[in-house]
Amino acid sequence: MVEEQDKILEEVTGSEYKYGFVTNIETETIPKGLNEDVIRMIWEKKGEPDWMLEFRLKAYRHWQTMEMPQWAHLQIPEIDYQDIIYYAAPRQKASPASLDEIDPEIKATFDKLGIPLDEQKVLSGVAVDAVMDSTSVKTTFRETLAEQGIIFCSMSEAIREHPDLVRKYLASVVPVTDNYFAALNSAVFSDGSFCYIPKGVRCPMELSTYFRINASNTGQFERTLIVADDDSYVSYLEGCTAPMRDENQLHAAVVEIVALENAEVKYSTVQNWYPGDKDGKGGIYNFVTKRGICQGKNSKISWTQVETGSAITWKYPSCILLGDNSYGEFYSVAVTNNRQQADTGTKMIHIGKNTRSRIVSKGISAGFSNNSYRGLVKVLKGAENARNFSQCDSLLLGDKCGAHTFPYLEVDNPTAIVEHEATTSKIGEDQIFYCNQRGLSTEDAVGLIINGYAKEVLNKLPMEFAVEAQKLLQISLEGSVG
Amino acid sequence: MLVIKDLHAKINDKEILKGINLEVKAGEVHAIMGPNGSGKSTLASVLTGRELVEVTQGAITFNGKDLLEMAPEIRAREGIFLSFQYPVEIPGVSMVNFMKAAVNEHRKYRGLEPLTASDFLKLMRERKELVEIDSALTNRSVNEGFSGGEKKKNEIFQMAMLEPKLAILDETDSGLDIDALRVVANGVNKLKRPDNAVIVITHYQRLLDYIVPDYVHILYNGRIVKSAGKELALELEEKGYDWIKNGENA
């Protein structure tokens, strides 16, 4: 019986990565390696003001004094930071005014990924910033958004055109010295998205950034900054894919969110970087720092992530709950299969009074993978009546994978109530058989069971993404059960 | 419809079924009775293709096709339905989605288009009324948090949705109070047609007061030791299984 199930599991987890194609375009790259000259080169290419050079060099100099973090439950092969290309951009006009100026190959690439850059073709109200390798190739619906005073553009443009806003908030949530990968990102980031929602505006459409790695031997270092002014609301989506390559590619992003009084930011990620092949060859190293600050009273930040890709994931989207009555949420589904490794979770830092947070993490491990939840709930002295609820569930498919939970609690206020629940379960042969007996194939059964398990998180995603994410979960586990 | 010939089967090297012969024709209701451990549920597992049972000898045909060659889901799509003794919970999967997936798989197998959402909901409503199942149950996740009685009713509801040719009720009466038993039995009776058949597996005669069998078979120690009409169940109730056991020994 156990053997049967193993066979089944192996069958369902052996499927192909759908987005592994390479786009054949001319790419402008700089030589491999990292030093101050390289940073100057990036700074020059981006045409940035002087303060950005200082910003980058300060980060770089600090990074040199740091060591790669070793505390995660991950086995990370040594990374040669001199063997990476830090800037690669499709050769085209920097900010194409119209669609005609975009290389048809790039357009075709995003079409193939289901992200049309043509505003006419977009299904619903989703504005997209499409980033390929180191640069943003197109941001849609900018004019529509601008009518309401919403700024949605690439980070490069924001630095040039909205320097005051950028300077005020950039690195205000994730300081350049925060951690190894954040420092590296601050030194070399080349693009990303910037978004500002003015006071009292409810953003009428979903904003999204789609990250695509295309060039080989490069790292992608993007920077996203979202500022929601008083009484505003925005829902933001992020998607990512990369070609199948035998080499490992580094992706070290930083996302910062600032929510002012009564503002609400919903940030959703569907991460599907190339996970490597069945034997663990290739795949993206996804070392990402995401943090939001609920700066104003009654503000709210909600992180939702569906993590299916990457060879290694190191990622802890967090909330600093500074404003009184502010609220932080983290909803996560992390799937690991084959040789994938994930160490992901969140930090909820309660500073203000009556701050609340909710953590729902659903890990799914298959194949030979390792999946860890790591979360910190910290309640500071002044955080009267802070509340946290955490639920961390792990689901195992097969018996060669691992699931781990590392919850940390630091509570310095006696009025705080912190709850933690955790479960670990195996997908049941009896559940699969029950579905089989109703006429469902084992693969469909696993898809159904997994989606049921992850439902609470998937329900938090915007509609179109939820459907995609459901399919993605099923595809990621194809071949793991049969 | 179903022909079982000299069926031998084992679980973990222990032979449980030791030569079963049984024929079920369309329109018939068969009851299989027997003490604990006689092989009743194993027989249900063999018929539905559960992996843990290994068939070592014999043959089963279902409407002329070799049943043992079919994967469990194919058997289901061919029209074999098992009302589980212990229905399984599937958290987070709504009954609506579950049934929609199942019904459409059955339709696909028969070369039919999937039902539209509104047709499907209509079908669900009809079948809920037919088997007198509480509407709220179908809005919940599959069997999650259901009481024992609700789970069994839910099995009969699924049977009504899938309209099997052969329904196997594996101790559907266990754990039911008399009202629930009546609901379950009424559902089964309403679904009875000349072109389908039912195998009722039970310890007790009481279910057979409601679902009246054409034949009663007594399974003991892996073999059918006695077959007769419905009166056999009453006789068994009166004399107890010792009567059979002693008969076997004699």
XYZ file of C-alpha atoms in Angstrom:
732
model
C 0.000 0.000 0.000
C 2.780 2.362 0.927
C 4.619 1.384 -2.229
C 1.541 2.007 -4.296
C 1.147 5.409 -2.810
C 4.775 6.240 -3.439
C 4.409 5.291 -7.041
C 1.358 7.474 -7.242
C 3.149 10.374 -5.621
C 6.076 10.090 -7.973
C 3.800 10.153 -10.961
C 1.956 13.271 -9.913
C 5.034 15.312 -9.031
C 6.954 14.893 -12.265
C 5.474 17.501 -14.556
C 7.046 20.045 -16.825
C 7.491 23.729 -16.116
C 5.253 25.609 -18.503
C 7.064 28.927 -18.697
C 10.552 27.671 -19.401
C 10.988 29.162 -22.864
C 13.635 31.728 -23.778
C 12.890 34.878 -25.756
C 15.380 35.575 -28.464
C 16.017 39.284 -28.197
C 19.000 41.475 -28.211
C 20.028 42.115 -24.655
C 22.354 44.743 -23.419
C 24.457 43.390 -20.591
C 27.380 44.593 -18.574
C 30.330 42.342 -17.708
C 30.022 39.835 -14.899
C 31.100 40.802 -11.442
C 30.422 43.309 -8.719
C 32.486 46.298 -7.599
C 32.005 50.028 -7.230
C 32.585 50.583 -10.932
C 29.779 48.216 -11.768
C 27.500 50.104 -9.416
C 28.479 53.371 -11.044
C 27.790 51.806 -14.427
C 24.281 50.792 -13.375
C 23.698 54.229 -11.885
C 24.840 55.873 -15.116
C 22.748 53.594 -17.299
C 19.707 54.470 -15.269
C 20.467 58.193 -15.483
C 19.872 58.599 -11.776
C 20.530 61.623 -9.561
C 23.612 61.809 -7.335
C 21.845 60.809 -4.143
C 21.094 57.450 -5.673
C 24.774 56.785 -6.241
C 25.402 57.519 -2.585
C 22.530 55.282 -1.640
C 23.901 52.441 -3.750
C 27.496 52.782 -2.637
C 26.538 52.972 1.006
C 24.588 49.761 0.592
C 27.404 48.093 -1.295
C 30.009 49.043 1.276
C 27.840 47.727 4.037
C 27.086 44.542 2.123
C 30.794 43.841 1.880
C 30.976 43.704 5.667
C 28.112 41.229 5.911
C 27.849 37.489 5.584
C 25.178 35.441 4.000
C 22.602 34.373 6.610
C 22.928 30.745 7.626
C 20.051 30.403 10.054
C 17.425 29.253 7.579
C 16.610 25.584 7.234
C 18.135 25.592 3.763
C 21.118 24.113 2.060
C 22.381 26.885 -0.146
C 25.302 26.063 -2.396
C 27.998 28.690 -2.367
C 27.113 31.623 -4.580
C 29.906 33.351 -6.472
C 28.752 36.950 -6.527
C 31.472 37.805 -9.038
C 30.021 35.328 -11.497
C 26.714 37.132 -11.896
C 25.712 39.766 -14.414
C 24.069 42.576 -12.486
C 22.462 44.386 -15.352
C 20.754 42.998 -18.446
C 18.163 44.903 -20.402
C 16.308 44.135 -23.598
C 17.593 46.620 -26.142
C 14.788 49.087 -26.691
C 13.770 52.620 -25.965
C 13.861 53.280 -22.249
C 10.252 54.283 -21.755
C 8.282 53.402 -24.837
C 5.538 55.944 -25.386
C 3.387 53.546 -27.336
C 3.033 49.856 -27.831
C 4.551 50.118 -31.305
C 7.893 50.971 -29.817
C 8.096 47.707 -27.933
C 9.990 44.861 -29.546
C 7.358 42.462 -30.949
C 9.326 39.590 -29.413
C 8.871 41.087 -25.969
C 5.206 41.654 -26.607
C 4.884 38.062 -27.777
C 6.669 36.861 -24.651
C 4.243 38.558 -22.331
C 1.308 37.431 -24.467
C 2.556 33.881 -24.094
C 2.727 34.372 -20.348
C -0.856 35.556 -20.401
C 0.083 39.161 -19.651
C -0.978 41.208 -22.679
C 0.672 44.626 -22.773
C -2.009 45.935 -25.063
C -4.573 47.731 -22.937
C -7.328 46.770 -25.377
C -6.690 43.110 -24.737
C -6.633 43.234 -20.994
C -9.602 41.346 -19.627
C -10.427 43.222 -16.533
C -9.228 46.208 -14.639
C -5.638 45.179 -14.115
C -2.818 47.618 -14.781
C 0.510 45.924 -15.429
C 4.121 46.947 -15.086
C 6.043 44.368 -17.114
C 9.638 43.896 -16.080
C 12.054 41.833 -18.122
C 15.456 41.157 -16.602
C 16.672 44.493 -15.290
C 14.146 46.886 -16.772
C 10.516 47.714 -17.006
C 9.312 47.343 -20.594
C 5.813 48.741 -20.292
C 3.358 50.007 -17.741
C -0.257 49.918 -18.840
C -3.165 52.184 -17.881
C -0.889 54.897 -16.571
C -3.000 57.693 -17.975
C -6.231 56.283 -16.594
C -4.674 56.031 -13.165
C -3.066 59.454 -13.366
C -6.512 61.019 -13.684
C -7.041 60.134 -10.040
C -3.576 61.187 -9.056
C -2.311 57.632 -8.765
C 1.290 57.197 -9.729
C 2.104 53.782 -11.132
C 5.367 53.513 -13.006
C 8.718 51.784 -13.088
C 11.080 52.516 -10.226
C 13.597 54.077 -12.635
C 11.061 56.603 -13.777
C 9.912 57.281 -10.260
C 13.455 58.138 -9.229
C 13.684 60.581 -12.117
C 10.190 62.034 -11.991
C 9.092 61.782 -8.377
C 12.393 62.051 -6.522
C 10.873 63.624 -3.411
C 8.420 60.820 -2.833
C 10.979 58.151 -3.576
C 13.596 59.731 -1.375
C 11.181 60.043 1.480
C 10.084 56.429 1.480
C 12.775 54.356 -0.216
C 14.552 52.222 2.400
C 12.280 53.663 5.088
C 10.836 50.201 5.768
C 13.760 48.035 4.738
C 16.954 49.955 5.524
C 19.866 49.354 3.188
C 21.685 47.654 6.046
C 18.739 45.446 6.983
C 20.085 42.133 5.818
C 22.544 40.627 3.379
C 20.204 40.367 0.413
C 18.473 43.686 1.064
C 21.889 45.394 1.105
C 22.852 43.692 -2.136
C 19.554 44.719 -3.685
C 19.974 48.316 -2.566
C 23.374 48.434 -4.207
C 22.431 47.019 -7.586
C 18.673 47.146 -8.084
C 17.861 48.144 -11.589
C 14.093 48.424 -11.742
C 10.795 47.454 -10.229
C 7.557 49.270 -9.672
C 6.580 52.371 -7.809
C 3.088 53.124 -6.744
C 1.601 56.045 -4.881
C -2.080 56.286 -3.994
C -3.047 59.800 -2.931
C -5.220 60.682 0.054
C -8.750 59.364 -0.049
C -8.373 57.498 -3.329
C -9.543 53.967 -3.762
C -7.499 52.588 -6.637
C -10.087 51.553 -9.255
C -8.096 48.644 -10.663
C -5.708 45.975 -9.560
C -2.116 47.074 -10.011
C 0.367 44.416 -10.901
C 3.956 43.810 -11.753
C 5.011 40.853 -13.785
C 8.641 39.887 -13.421
C 10.289 37.872 -16.106
C 13.889 36.737 -16.085
C 15.098 36.029 -19.597
C 18.841 36.579 -19.983
C 21.222 33.907 -18.740
C 23.861 34.336 -16.048
C 22.065 37.350 -14.723
C 20.501 38.124 -11.437
C 17.275 40.028 -11.097
C 17.248 42.659 -8.399
C 14.071 44.605 -8.392
C 12.730 47.091 -5.982
C 9.100 47.811 -5.366
C 7.753 50.629 -3.284
C 4.097 51.168 -2.544
C 2.886 54.167 -0.623
C -0.778 54.398 0.347
C -1.611 57.843 1.696
C -4.351 58.509 4.267
C -7.711 56.827 3.622
C -6.587 55.138 0.426
C -6.824 51.591 -0.822
C -4.887 49.544 -3.325
C -4.672 45.906 -4.295
C -1.385 44.906 -5.811
C -0.429 41.691 -7.594
C 2.908 40.253 -8.467
C 3.700 37.363 -10.759
C 7.008 35.873 -11.827
C 8.431 33.272 -14.196
C 11.798 32.418 -15.723
C 13.240 30.173 -18.443
C 14.462 26.687 -17.699
C 18.221 26.786 -17.385
C 20.768 24.445 -15.902
C 22.415 27.227 -13.968
C 20.984 28.725 -10.809
C 19.947 32.339 -11.102
C 19.710 34.767 -8.252
C 16.655 36.869 -7.621
C 17.001 39.201 -4.656
C 14.140 41.657 -4.498
C 13.006 44.169 -1.942
C 9.390 45.230 -1.559
C 8.410 48.030 0.780
C 4.897 49.088 1.662
C 3.898 52.166 3.600
C 0.289 52.475 4.770
C -0.675 55.797 6.313
C -3.780 56.541 8.361
C -6.785 54.357 7.501
C -5.023 53.131 4.397
C -5.259 49.551 3.213
C -2.799 47.704 1.004
C -3.362 44.196 -0.217
C -0.294 42.610 -1.753
C -0.650 39.284 -3.543
C 2.103 37.212 -5.060
C 1.970 34.215 -7.299
C 5.586 33.135 -7.417
C 6.394 30.640 -10.112
C 10.087 31.063 -10.831
C 11.684 28.082 -12.512
C 12.102 25.509 -9.712
C 14.878 23.473 -11.318
C 14.495 20.035 -12.821
C 13.520 16.807 -11.061
C 17.065 16.230 -9.876
C 17.460 19.747 -8.552
C 19.549 21.091 -11.415
C 18.990 24.758 -12.155
C 16.255 26.969 -10.807
C 16.000 30.371 -9.235
C 17.332 31.309 -5.819
C 14.600 33.545 -4.527
C 15.958 35.596 -1.622
C 13.464 38.313 -1.035
C 12.821 40.903 1.642
C 9.244 42.113 1.814
C 8.056 44.359 4.572
C 5.241 46.752 5.149
C 4.686 49.339 7.795
C 1.244 50.220 9.077
C 2.379 53.693 9.940
C -0.963 55.344 10.445
C -3.820 54.557 12.785
C -6.306 51.950 11.596
C -4.168 51.033 8.645
C -4.037 47.555 7.213
C -1.517 45.545 5.235
C -2.343 42.125 3.912
C 0.184 39.782 2.307
C -1.042 36.827 0.329
C 1.425 34.555 -1.362
C 1.249 31.430 -3.433
C 4.760 30.118 -3.726
C 5.217 27.262 -6.139
C 8.446 28.028 -7.949
C 12.146 28.635 -7.222
C 14.812 26.126 -6.299
C 15.305 27.888 -2.981
C 12.954 30.372 -1.376
C 13.968 32.609 1.510
C 11.188 35.044 2.128
C 9.308 36.537 5.080
C 6.780 39.205 4.110
C 6.293 41.129 7.329
C 4.229 43.853 8.937
C 5.339 46.498 11.365
C 2.174 47.471 13.197
C 3.088 50.935 14.382
C -0.201 52.809 14.154
C -2.779 52.170 16.862
C -5.509 49.733 15.796
C -3.535 48.700 12.743
C -3.896 45.236 11.296
C -1.479 42.895 9.545
C -2.287 39.718 7.672
C -0.190 37.005 6.118
C -1.766 34.257 4.064
C 0.571 31.799 2.442
C 0.554 28.612 0.444
C 4.016 27.286 -0.236
C 4.466 24.223 -2.390
C 7.754 22.418 -2.719
C 8.324 19.455 -4.963
C 11.279 17.404 -6.222
C 14.414 19.005 -4.715
C 12.948 22.416 -3.942
C 13.600 24.085 -0.612
C 11.534 26.807 0.988
C 12.033 28.648 4.248
C 9.238 31.167 4.368
C 6.905 32.838 6.814
C 6.357 36.230 8.285
C 7.090 38.670 11.071
C 4.374 40.598 12.844
C 5.801 43.362 14.979
C 3.167 44.847 17.278
C 4.121 48.335 18.425
C 0.880 50.338 18.527
C -2.078 49.775 20.823
C -4.851 47.385 19.835
C -2.843 46.111 16.926
C -3.951 42.818 15.485
C -2.399 40.267 13.180
C -3.412 37.039 11.578
C -1.139 34.411 10.058
C -2.380 31.500 7.995
C 0.348 29.391 6.460
C -0.229 26.242 4.452
C 2.814 24.276 3.428
C 2.656 21.443 0.944
C 5.707 19.254 0.471
C 6.217 16.544 -2.119
C 9.093 14.651 -3.683
C 12.388 15.142 -1.845
C 11.648 18.726 -0.931
C 11.899 20.610 2.315
C 9.348 23.175 3.355
C 9.703 25.290 6.487
C 7.485 27.865 8.070
C 9.379 30.437 10.096
C 7.429 33.149 11.817
C 7.960 35.746 14.474
C 5.246 37.420 16.482
C 6.693 40.194 18.567
C 4.629 42.311 20.925
C 6.433 45.356 22.265
C 5.886 46.879 25.698
C 3.535 49.601 24.536
C 1.328 47.356 22.415
C -1.631 47.215 24.786
C -4.253 44.637 23.819
C -2.313 43.282 20.892
C -3.841 40.199 19.332
C -2.315 37.585 17.120
C -3.651 34.385 15.716
C -1.333 32.044 13.838
C -2.198 28.857 12.086
C 0.492 26.811 10.404
C -0.489 23.670 8.603
C 1.741 21.283 6.738
C 0.661 18.692 4.260
C 3.022 15.952 3.172
C 2.758 14.036 -0.069
C 4.907 10.972 0.220
C 7.496 10.139 2.829
C 10.695 11.513 1.357
C 9.878 15.175 1.921
C 10.071 17.315 5.030
C 7.862 19.906 6.696
C 9.099 22.067 9.560
C 7.606 24.810 11.659
C 9.668 27.397 13.524
C 7.368 29.779 15.363
C 8.973 32.454 17.532
C 6.987 34.437 20.072
C 8.313 37.444 21.959
C 5.667 39.057 24.074
C 6.509 42.023 26.308
C 3.031 43.196 27.150
C 0.842 41.236 29.561
C -2.427 42.291 27.915
C -1.477 40.649 24.629
C -3.210 37.499 23.434
C -1.201 35.350 21.090
C -2.519 32.089 19.743
C -0.695 29.526 17.685
C -2.105 26.411 16.082
C -0.205 23.950 13.979
C -1.059 20.712 12.224
C 0.823 18.272 10.048
C -1.017 15.789 7.920
C -0.393 13.419 5.091
C -2.603 13.352 2.080
C -4.659 10.279 2.747
C -4.833 7.241 0.516
C -8.403 6.995 1.776
C -9.190 10.525 0.570
C -7.779 9.763 -2.852
C -9.672 6.495 -3.047
C -12.882 8.201 -2.016
C -12.487 10.593 -4.953
C -11.531 7.738 -7.297
C -14.689 5.941 -6.272
C -16.684 8.961 -7.372
C -15.055 8.814 -10.786
C -12.167 11.258 -10.355
C -8.679 10.354 -11.518
C -5.992 10.379 -8.874
C -4.420 13.480 -10.342
C -7.713 15.356 -10.206
C -8.275 14.037 -6.715
C -4.955 15.392 -5.495
C -5.665 18.724 -7.157
C -9.018 18.890 -5.450
C -7.669 17.921 -2.042
C -4.747 20.362 -2.275
C -6.993 23.197 -3.353
C -9.372 22.419 -0.537
C -6.493 22.468 1.894
C -5.259 25.811 0.562
C -8.700 27.319 0.135
C -8.525 29.792 2.989
C -5.482 31.376 1.368
C -6.634 31.118 -2.252
C -9.864 32.861 -1.286
C -7.781 35.901 -0.362
C -6.493 36.294 -3.908
C -8.253 38.467 -6.448
C -10.600 36.369 -8.555
C -8.531 35.987 -11.759
C -5.446 35.121 -9.788
C -7.263 32.601 -7.650
C -8.212 30.552 -10.684
C -4.649 30.703 -12.008
C -3.247 29.797 -8.627
C -5.525 26.791 -8.336
C -4.289 25.475 -11.654
C -0.730 26.247 -10.705
C -0.960 24.260 -7.487
C -2.207 21.291 -9.402
C 0.487 21.606 -12.074
C 3.245 22.041 -9.497
C 2.315 18.751 -7.940
C 1.643 16.856 -11.121
C 3.470 13.566 -11.024
C 3.676 13.552 -7.230
C 0.569 11.460 -6.770
C -0.962 9.085 -9.291
C -24.738 -7.373 -14.753
C -22.160 -8.532 -12.203
C -20.654 -11.994 -12.321
C -18.119 -13.066 -9.710
C -16.421 -16.401 -10.274
C -14.264 -18.237 -7.759
C -12.861 -15.022 -6.305
C -9.887 -15.318 -3.979
C -8.303 -12.239 -2.463
C -5.791 -11.420 0.230
C -4.725 -8.450 2.315
C -1.126 -8.420 3.524
C -0.672 -12.097 2.658
C -3.730 -13.120 4.601
C -6.358 -14.778 2.455
C -9.710 -13.163 3.198
C -11.890 -14.251 0.302
C -11.676 -17.948 -0.463
C -13.731 -18.591 -3.542
C -16.752 -16.316 -3.911
C -19.332 -16.985 -6.596
C -22.118 -14.489 -7.092
C -24.298 -13.219 -9.895
C -26.289 -10.011 -9.658
C -28.760 -9.180 -12.412
C -30.299 -5.847 -13.291
C -33.301 -5.042 -11.126
C -32.158 -7.195 -8.211
C -31.352 -6.384 -4.609
C -28.847 -8.673 -2.926
C -28.037 -8.635 0.750
C -24.723 -9.939 1.967
C -24.693 -10.733 5.656
C -22.137 -12.236 7.907
C -20.292 -11.848 11.169
C -17.341 -9.510 11.672
C -14.276 -10.508 9.739
C -16.123 -12.730 7.306
C -14.889 -10.712 4.311
C -17.890 -8.487 3.537
C -16.009 -5.198 3.324
C -13.124 -6.885 1.522
C -15.561 -7.913 -1.156
C -16.671 -4.284 -1.488
C -13.003 -3.258 -1.748
C -12.331 -5.788 -4.496
C -15.350 -4.635 -6.464
C -14.341 -0.976 -6.269
C -10.630 -1.604 -6.870
C -9.090 -0.585 -3.596
C -5.349 -1.142 -3.830
C -4.857 -2.760 -0.494
C -6.615 -5.915 -1.586
C -4.840 -8.328 -3.908
C -6.912 -10.646 -6.047
C -5.112 -13.965 -6.338
C -7.601 -16.021 -8.274
C -10.940 -15.804 -10.036
C -12.692 -13.340 -12.322
C -15.269 -10.578 -12.157
C -17.171 -9.233 -15.118
C -19.371 -6.175 -15.033
C -21.742 -5.837 -17.963
C -19.476 -8.195 -19.854
C -16.273 -6.242 -19.174
C -13.353 -7.467 -17.101
C -13.756 -5.455 -13.918
C -10.399 -6.369 -12.408
C -8.600 -4.725 -15.335
C -10.155 -1.341 -14.583
C -8.762 1.463 -12.427
C -11.047 2.464 -9.536
C -12.214 5.655 -11.270
C -13.091 3.726 -14.433
C -15.183 1.288 -12.400
C -16.974 4.268 -10.905
C -17.596 5.764 -14.332
C -18.821 2.368 -15.562
C -21.493 2.659 -12.906
C -20.239 1.049 -9.707
C -20.936 3.114 -6.624
C -19.849 2.394 -3.085
C -21.619 3.912 -0.131
C -18.694 3.924 2.273
C -18.869 2.439 5.720
C -16.678 5.305 6.889
C -17.107 8.258 4.498
C -13.939 10.321 4.271
C -13.675 14.021 5.089
C -12.111 16.306 2.513
C -11.627 19.678 4.215
C -12.083 22.806 2.138
C -13.669 21.015 -0.823
C -17.307 21.983 -1.087
C -19.881 19.307 -1.829
C -20.948 21.388 -4.809
C -17.493 21.362 -6.373
C -16.927 17.752 -5.499
C -20.154 16.588 -7.055
C -19.752 18.834 -10.043
C -16.339 17.328 -10.760
C -17.701 13.810 -10.284
C -20.858 14.267 -12.363
C -18.921 15.856 -15.189
C -16.317 13.069 -15.193
C -19.148 10.568 -15.519
C -20.656 12.612 -18.345
C -17.332 12.920 -20.132
C -16.918 9.149 -19.954
C -20.242 8.776 -21.709
C -19.293 11.360 -24.327
C -21.551 14.077 -22.938
C -20.806 17.756 -22.469
C -20.338 19.016 -18.913
C -23.486 20.368 -17.296
C -23.870 24.125 -17.164
C -23.757 25.652 -13.723
C -27.500 26.240 -13.657
C -28.370 22.742 -14.904
C -26.054 21.296 -12.342
C -27.587 23.257 -9.490
C -31.023 22.237 -10.672
C -29.999 18.583 -10.673
C -28.605 18.984 -7.196
C -31.815 20.498 -5.925
C -33.902 17.708 -7.397
C -31.748 14.981 -5.947
C -31.611 16.622 -2.555
C -35.372 16.575 -2.421
C -35.507 13.013 -3.652
C -33.295 11.710 -0.875
C -34.567 14.215 1.708
C -31.159 15.571 2.540
C -30.820 18.857 4.349
C -29.886 21.647 1.955
C -27.240 22.977 4.295
C -25.191 19.792 4.031
C -24.346 20.404 0.411
C -23.045 23.866 1.192
C -20.391 22.428 3.454
C -17.100 20.739 2.749
C -17.229 17.050 1.867
C -18.216 15.214 5.060
C -16.310 17.724 7.188
C -17.840 17.928 10.622
C -20.800 15.802 9.556
C -22.419 13.560 12.136
C -22.426 9.824 11.451
C -25.986 9.998 10.194
C -25.277 13.014 7.986
C -22.349 11.236 6.411
C -24.485 8.257 5.484
C -27.250 10.447 4.105
C -24.619 12.276 2.116
C -23.494 8.976 0.593
C -27.034 8.302 -0.596
C -27.244 11.833 -1.955
C -24.092 11.211 -3.989
C -25.600 7.971 -5.201
C -28.653 9.917 -6.355
C -26.405 12.366 -8.205
C -24.378 9.700 -9.978
C -27.168 7.206 -10.689
C -25.034 4.082 -10.598
C -25.893 0.809 -12.283
C -24.662 -1.100 -9.281
C -24.722 0.427 -5.807
C -22.888 -1.286 -2.987
C -24.026 -0.168 0.456
C -21.303 -1.114 2.910
C -22.872 -1.208 6.367
C -24.780 1.924 5.569
C -27.013 1.186 8.568
C -24.227 1.186 11.144
C -24.460 4.112 13.510
C -27.839 5.295 12.226
C -30.819 6.069 14.378
C -34.172 4.835 13.190
C -35.152 8.115 11.474
C -31.922 8.387 9.579
C -32.185 4.734 8.656
C -35.599 5.362 7.170
C -34.348 8.367 5.178
C -31.422 6.392 3.817
C -33.576 3.384 2.925
C -36.255 5.541 1.294
C -33.573 7.184 -0.818
C -32.236 3.837 -1.976
C -35.727 2.574 -2.757
C -36.612 5.676 -4.756
C -33.495 5.226 -6.843
C -34.308 1.600 -7.557
C -35.047 0.896 -11.210
C -35.363 -2.214 -13.371
C -32.015 -1.445 -14.968
C -29.940 -1.050 -11.826
C -29.000 -3.250 -8.913
C -28.046 -2.958 -5.259
C -25.798 -4.998 -3.002
C -26.535 -4.341 0.656
C -23.788 -5.364 3.055
C -24.986 -5.515 6.616
C -24.739 -7.266 9.943
C -28.329 -6.793 10.831
C -31.704 -7.604 9.493
C -33.162 -4.219 10.476
C -32.074 -2.373 7.286
C -33.639 -5.171 5.260
C -37.048 -4.290 6.704
C -36.761 -1.133 4.630
C -34.665 -2.247 1.677
C -36.191 -5.582 0.856
C -33.721 -7.947 -0.817
C -34.476 -10.497 -3.490
C -31.619 -12.656 -2.277
C -29.738 -12.968 0.954
C -26.249 -14.446 1.037
C -24.375 -15.371 4.137
C -20.664 -14.790 3.955
C -18.594 -16.665 6.447
C -14.876 -17.210 6.532
C -14.381 -15.933 2.990
C -17.094 -18.018 1.347
C -20.804 -17.673 0.695
C -22.109 -20.475 2.829
C -25.810 -20.010 2.295
C -28.030 -18.189 -0.207
C -31.796 -17.898 -0.144
C -34.649 -15.397 -0.321
C -35.334 -12.584 2.138
C -36.574 -15.038 4.755
C -32.974 -16.084 5.352
C -32.268 -12.755 6.989
C -35.074 -13.287 9.458
C -33.912 -16.772 10.210
C -30.417 -15.450 10.792
C -31.723 -12.745 13.072
C -33.522 -15.349 15.109
C -30.803 -17.972 15.299
C -27.734 -15.752 15.300
C -24.454 -16.307 13.500
C -23.545 -19.236 15.702
C -26.002 -21.207 13.697
C -23.880 -20.609 10.596
C -20.600 -21.057 12.404
C -21.714 -24.346 13.860
C -23.036 -25.409 10.502
C -19.625 -24.703 9.014
C -17.945 -26.758 11.656
C -20.389 -29.632 11.416
